[in-house]
Backbone as a chain_set.jsonl record, in Angstrom:
{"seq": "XXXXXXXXXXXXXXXXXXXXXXXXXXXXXXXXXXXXXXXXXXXXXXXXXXXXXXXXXXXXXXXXXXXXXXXXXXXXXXXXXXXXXXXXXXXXXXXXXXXXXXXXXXXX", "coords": {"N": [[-107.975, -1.597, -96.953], [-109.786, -4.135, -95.528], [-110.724, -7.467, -96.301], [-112.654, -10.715, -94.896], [-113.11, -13.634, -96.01], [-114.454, -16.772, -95.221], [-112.686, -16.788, -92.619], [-110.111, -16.635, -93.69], [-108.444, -13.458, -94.116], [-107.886, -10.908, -96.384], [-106.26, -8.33, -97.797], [-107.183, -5.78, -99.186], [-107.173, -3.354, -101.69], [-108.295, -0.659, -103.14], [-108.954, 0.538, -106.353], [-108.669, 3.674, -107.243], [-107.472, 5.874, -108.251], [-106.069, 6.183, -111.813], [-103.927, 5.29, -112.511], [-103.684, 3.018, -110.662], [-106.041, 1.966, -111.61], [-105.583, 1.138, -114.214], [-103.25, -0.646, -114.163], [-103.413, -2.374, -112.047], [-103.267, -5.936, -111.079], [-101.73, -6.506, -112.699], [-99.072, -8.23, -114.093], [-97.854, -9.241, -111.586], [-96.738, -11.86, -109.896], [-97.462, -14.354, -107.64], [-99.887, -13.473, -106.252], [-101.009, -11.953, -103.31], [-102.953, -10.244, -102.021], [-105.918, -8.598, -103.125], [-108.117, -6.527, -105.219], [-110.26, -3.715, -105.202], [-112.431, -2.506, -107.94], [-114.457, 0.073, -108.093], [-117.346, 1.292, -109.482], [-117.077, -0.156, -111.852], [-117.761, -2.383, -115.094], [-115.566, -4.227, -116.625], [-112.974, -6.451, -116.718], [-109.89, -7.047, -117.894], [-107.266, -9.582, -118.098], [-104.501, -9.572, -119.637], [-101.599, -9.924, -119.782], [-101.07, -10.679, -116.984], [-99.924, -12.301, -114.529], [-100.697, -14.602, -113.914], [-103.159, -16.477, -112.58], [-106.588, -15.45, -111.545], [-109.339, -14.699, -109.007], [-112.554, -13.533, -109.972], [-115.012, -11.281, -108.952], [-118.279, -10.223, -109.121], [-119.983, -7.189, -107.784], [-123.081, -5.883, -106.569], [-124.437, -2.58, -105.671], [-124.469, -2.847, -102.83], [-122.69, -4.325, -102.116], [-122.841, -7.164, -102.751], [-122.636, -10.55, -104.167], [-123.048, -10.603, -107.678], [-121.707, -11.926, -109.854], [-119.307, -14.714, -110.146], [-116.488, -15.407, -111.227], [-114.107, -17.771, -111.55], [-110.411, -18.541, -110.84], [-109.584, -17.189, -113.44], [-107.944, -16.95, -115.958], [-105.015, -15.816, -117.844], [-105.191, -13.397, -120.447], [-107.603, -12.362, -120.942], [-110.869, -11.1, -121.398], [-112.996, -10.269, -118.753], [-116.457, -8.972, -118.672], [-119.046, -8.009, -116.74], [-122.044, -8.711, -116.665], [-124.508, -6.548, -116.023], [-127.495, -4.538, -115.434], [-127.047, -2.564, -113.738], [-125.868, 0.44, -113.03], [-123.653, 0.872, -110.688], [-122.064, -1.019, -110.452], [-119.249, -2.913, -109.159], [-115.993, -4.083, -109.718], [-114.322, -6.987, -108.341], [-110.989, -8.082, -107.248], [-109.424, -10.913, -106.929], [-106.657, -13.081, -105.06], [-106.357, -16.186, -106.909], [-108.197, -19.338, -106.814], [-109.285, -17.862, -104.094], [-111.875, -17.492, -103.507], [-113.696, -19.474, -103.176], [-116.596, -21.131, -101.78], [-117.719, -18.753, -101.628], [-120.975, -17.324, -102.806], [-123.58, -16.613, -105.387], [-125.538, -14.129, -104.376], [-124.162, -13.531, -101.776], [-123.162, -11.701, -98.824], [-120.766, -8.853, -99.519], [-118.308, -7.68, -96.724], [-116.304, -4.929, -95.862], [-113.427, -4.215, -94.12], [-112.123, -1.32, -92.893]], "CA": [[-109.168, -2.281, -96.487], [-109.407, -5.704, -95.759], [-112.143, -8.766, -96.262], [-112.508, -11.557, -94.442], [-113.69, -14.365, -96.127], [-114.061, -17.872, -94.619], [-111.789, -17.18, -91.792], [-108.86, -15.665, -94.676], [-108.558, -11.65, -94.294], [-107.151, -10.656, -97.425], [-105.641, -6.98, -97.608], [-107.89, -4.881, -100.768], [-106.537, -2.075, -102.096], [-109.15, 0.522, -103.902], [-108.774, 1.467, -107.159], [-109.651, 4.967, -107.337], [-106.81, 6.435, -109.338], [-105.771, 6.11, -113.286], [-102.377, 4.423, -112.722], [-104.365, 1.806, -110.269], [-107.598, 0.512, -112.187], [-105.184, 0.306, -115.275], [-102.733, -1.772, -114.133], [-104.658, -3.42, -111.035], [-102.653, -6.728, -110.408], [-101.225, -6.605, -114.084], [-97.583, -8.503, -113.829], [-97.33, -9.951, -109.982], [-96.386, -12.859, -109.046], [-97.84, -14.793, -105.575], [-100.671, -12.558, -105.682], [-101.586, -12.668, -101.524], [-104.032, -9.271, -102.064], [-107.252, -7.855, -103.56], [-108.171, -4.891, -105.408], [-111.869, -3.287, -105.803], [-113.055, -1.533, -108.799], [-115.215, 0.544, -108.146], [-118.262, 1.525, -110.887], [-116.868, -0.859, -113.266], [-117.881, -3.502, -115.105], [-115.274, -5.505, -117.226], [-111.708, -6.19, -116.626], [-108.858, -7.918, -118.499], [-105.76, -10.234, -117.606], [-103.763, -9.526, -120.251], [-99.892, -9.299, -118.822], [-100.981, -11.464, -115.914], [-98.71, -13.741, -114.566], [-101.295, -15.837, -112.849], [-105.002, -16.702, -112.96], [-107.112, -14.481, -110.148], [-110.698, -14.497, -108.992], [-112.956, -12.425, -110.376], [-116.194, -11.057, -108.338], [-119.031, -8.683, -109.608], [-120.507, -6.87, -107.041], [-123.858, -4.93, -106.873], [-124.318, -1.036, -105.192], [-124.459, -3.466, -101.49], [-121.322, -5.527, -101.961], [-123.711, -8.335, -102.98], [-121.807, -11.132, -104.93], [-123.313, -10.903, -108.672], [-121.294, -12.934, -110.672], [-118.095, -14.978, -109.52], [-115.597, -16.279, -111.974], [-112.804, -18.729, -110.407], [-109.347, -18.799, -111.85], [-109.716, -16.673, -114.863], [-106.19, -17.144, -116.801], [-104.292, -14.725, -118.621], [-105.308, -12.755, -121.694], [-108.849, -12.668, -121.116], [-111.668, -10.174, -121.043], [-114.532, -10.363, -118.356], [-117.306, -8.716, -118.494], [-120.241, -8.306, -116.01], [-124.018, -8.292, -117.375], [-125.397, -5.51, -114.834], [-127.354, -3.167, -115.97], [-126.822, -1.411, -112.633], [-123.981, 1.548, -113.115], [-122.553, 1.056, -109.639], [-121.631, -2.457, -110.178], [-118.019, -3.153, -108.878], [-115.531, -5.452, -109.531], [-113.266, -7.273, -107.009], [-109.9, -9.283, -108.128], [-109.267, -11.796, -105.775], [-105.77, -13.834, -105.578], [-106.985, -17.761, -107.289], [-109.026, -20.115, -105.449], [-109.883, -17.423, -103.104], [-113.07, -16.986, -103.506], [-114.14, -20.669, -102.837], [-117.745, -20.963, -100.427], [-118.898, -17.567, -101.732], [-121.988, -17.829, -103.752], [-124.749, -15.342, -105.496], [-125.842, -13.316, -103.098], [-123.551, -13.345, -100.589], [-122.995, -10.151, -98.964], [-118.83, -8.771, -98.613], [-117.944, -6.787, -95.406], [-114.916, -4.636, -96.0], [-113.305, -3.473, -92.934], [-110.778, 0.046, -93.174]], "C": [[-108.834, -3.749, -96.29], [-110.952, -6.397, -95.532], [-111.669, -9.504, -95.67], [-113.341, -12.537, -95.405], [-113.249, -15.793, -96.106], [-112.635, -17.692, -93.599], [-110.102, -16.622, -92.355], [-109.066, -14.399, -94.55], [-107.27, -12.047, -95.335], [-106.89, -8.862, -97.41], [-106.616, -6.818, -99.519], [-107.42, -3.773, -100.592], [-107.668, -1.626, -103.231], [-108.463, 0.99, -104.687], [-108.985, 2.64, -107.709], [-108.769, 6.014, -108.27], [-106.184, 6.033, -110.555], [-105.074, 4.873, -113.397], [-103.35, 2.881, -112.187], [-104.945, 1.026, -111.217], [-106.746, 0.648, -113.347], [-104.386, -0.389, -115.178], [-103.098, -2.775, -113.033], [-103.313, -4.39, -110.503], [-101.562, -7.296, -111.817], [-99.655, -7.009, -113.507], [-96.907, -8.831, -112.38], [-97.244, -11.084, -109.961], [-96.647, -13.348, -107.953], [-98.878, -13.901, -105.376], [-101.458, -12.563, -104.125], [-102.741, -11.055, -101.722], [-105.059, -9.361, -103.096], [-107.204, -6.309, -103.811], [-109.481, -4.764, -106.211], [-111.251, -2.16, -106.795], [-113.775, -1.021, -109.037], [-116.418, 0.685, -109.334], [-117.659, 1.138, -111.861], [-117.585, -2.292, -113.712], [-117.198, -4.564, -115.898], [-113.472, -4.836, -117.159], [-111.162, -6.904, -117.652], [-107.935, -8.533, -117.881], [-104.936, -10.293, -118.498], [-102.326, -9.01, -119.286], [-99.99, -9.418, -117.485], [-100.018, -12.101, -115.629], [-99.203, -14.55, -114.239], [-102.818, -16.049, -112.798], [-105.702, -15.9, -111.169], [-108.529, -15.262, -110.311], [-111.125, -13.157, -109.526], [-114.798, -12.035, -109.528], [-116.674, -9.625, -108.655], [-119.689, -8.505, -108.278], [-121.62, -5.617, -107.32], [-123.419, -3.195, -105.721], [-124.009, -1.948, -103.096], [-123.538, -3.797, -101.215], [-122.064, -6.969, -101.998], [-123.301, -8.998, -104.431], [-123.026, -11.206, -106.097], [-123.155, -11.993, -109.818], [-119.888, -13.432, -110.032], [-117.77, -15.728, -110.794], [-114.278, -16.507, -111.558], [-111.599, -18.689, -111.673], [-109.384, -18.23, -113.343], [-107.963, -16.475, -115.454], [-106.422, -16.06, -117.68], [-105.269, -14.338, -120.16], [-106.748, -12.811, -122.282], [-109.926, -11.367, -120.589], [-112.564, -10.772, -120.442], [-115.206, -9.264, -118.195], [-118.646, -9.267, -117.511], [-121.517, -7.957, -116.485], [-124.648, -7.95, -115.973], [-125.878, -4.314, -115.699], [-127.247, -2.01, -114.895], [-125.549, -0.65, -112.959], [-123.392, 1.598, -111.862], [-122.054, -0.294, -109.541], [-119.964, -2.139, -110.142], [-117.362, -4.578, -109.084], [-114.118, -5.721, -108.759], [-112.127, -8.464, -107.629], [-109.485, -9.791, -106.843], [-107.851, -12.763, -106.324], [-106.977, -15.201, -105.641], [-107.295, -18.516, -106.245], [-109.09, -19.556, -103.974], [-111.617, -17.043, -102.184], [-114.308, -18.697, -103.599], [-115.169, -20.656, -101.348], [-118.587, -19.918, -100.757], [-119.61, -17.984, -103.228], [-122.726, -16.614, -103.97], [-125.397, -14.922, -104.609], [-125.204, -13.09, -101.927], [-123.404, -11.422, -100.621], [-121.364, -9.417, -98.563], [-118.69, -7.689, -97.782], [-116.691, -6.054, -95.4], [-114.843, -3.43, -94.989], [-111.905, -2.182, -93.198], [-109.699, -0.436, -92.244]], "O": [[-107.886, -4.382, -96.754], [-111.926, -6.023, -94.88], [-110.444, -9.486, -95.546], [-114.475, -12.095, -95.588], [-112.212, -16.207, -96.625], [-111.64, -18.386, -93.805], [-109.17, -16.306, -91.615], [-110.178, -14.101, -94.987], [-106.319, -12.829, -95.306], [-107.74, -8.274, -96.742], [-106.6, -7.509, -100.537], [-107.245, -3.218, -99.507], [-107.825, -2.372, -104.197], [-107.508, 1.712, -104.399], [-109.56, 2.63, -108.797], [-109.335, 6.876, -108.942], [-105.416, 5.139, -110.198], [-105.335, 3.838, -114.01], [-103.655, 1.948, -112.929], [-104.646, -0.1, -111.614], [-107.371, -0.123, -114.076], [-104.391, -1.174, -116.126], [-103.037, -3.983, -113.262], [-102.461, -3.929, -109.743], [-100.829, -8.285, -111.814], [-99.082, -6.314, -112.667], [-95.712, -8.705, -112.11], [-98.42, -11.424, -110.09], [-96.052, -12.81, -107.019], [-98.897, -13.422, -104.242], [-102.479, -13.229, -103.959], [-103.692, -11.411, -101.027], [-104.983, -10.267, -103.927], [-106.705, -5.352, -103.219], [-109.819, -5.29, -107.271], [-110.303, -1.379, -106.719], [-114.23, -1.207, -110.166], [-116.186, -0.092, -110.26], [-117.565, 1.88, -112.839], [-117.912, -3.157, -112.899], [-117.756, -5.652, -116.044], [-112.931, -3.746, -117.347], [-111.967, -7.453, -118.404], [-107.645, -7.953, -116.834], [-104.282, -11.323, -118.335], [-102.143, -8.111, -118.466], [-99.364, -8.691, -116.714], [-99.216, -12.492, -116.477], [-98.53, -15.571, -114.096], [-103.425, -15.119, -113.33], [-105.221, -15.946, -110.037], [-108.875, -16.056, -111.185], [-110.506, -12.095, -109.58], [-115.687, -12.845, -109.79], [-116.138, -8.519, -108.6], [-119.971, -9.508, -107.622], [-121.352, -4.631, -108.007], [-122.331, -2.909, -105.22], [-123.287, -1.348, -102.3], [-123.217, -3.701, -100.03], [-121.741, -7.825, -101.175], [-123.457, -8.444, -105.519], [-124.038, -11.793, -105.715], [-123.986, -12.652, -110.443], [-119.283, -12.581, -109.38], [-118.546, -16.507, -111.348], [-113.459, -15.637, -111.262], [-111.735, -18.765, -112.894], [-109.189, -18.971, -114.307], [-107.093, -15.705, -115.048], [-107.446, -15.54, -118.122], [-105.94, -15.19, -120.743], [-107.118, -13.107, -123.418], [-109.754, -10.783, -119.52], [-113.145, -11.699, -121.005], [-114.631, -8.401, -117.533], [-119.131, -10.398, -117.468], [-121.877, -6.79, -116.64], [-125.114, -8.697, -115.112], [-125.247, -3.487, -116.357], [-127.342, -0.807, -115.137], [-124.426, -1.131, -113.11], [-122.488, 2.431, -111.792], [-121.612, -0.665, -108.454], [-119.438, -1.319, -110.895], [-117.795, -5.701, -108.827], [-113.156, -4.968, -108.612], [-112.409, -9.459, -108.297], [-109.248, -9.104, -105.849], [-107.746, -13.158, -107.486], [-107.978, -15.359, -104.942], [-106.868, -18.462, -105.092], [-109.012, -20.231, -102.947], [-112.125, -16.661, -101.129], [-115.456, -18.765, -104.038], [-114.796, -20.331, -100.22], [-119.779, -19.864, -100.453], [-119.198, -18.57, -104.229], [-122.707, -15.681, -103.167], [-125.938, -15.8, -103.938], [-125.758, -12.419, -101.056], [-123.451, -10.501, -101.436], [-120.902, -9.484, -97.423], [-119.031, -6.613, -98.275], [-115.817, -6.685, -94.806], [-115.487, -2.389, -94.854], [-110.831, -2.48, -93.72], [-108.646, 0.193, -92.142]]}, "num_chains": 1, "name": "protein.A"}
């Protein structure tokens, strides 16, 4: 898949199998992609190498919560009580301009 935001297309990769949503972006370097998580709501960066974005998204793709630069060895959690909330890992200072409510467009 890929997003566009502000004029940046970033390449997302769907986590939909085991191996994926548990290691996600766990141990890269230069992260230049994105990877959704479907019906989740709290990740970790433990065994990061690098600080990411972090974006909650409701059942729409409607930005919930955004946390910038989240560094290593850290649990986030999203306060939704919706069960289809998703979350989106964004390489760092990518996610600069988007705000609550925005809505994300992800093209196949």
């Amino acid at each position: 898949m890929k997003l566009k935001i502000h004029n940046q297309i970033i390449n997302i990769k769907k986590a939909t199998d085991f191996k994926t949503r548990l290691f996600g972006l766990m141990g890269q370097k230069n992260i230049q992609e994105g990877i959704l998580f479907p019906k989740c709501k709290a990740i970790h960066t433990f065994f990061m190498q690098e600080e990411i974005d972090v974006i909650g998204l409701n059942e729409e793709n409607q930005v919930v919560y955004i946390y910038r630069n989240v560094p290593k060895n850290k649990i986030v959690k999203i306060q939704n009580k919706n069960k289809k909330t998703s979350i989106l890992e964004l390489p760092k200072n990518t996610s600069k301009g988007l705000v609550i409510g925005s809505i994300l467009t992800f093209k196949e």
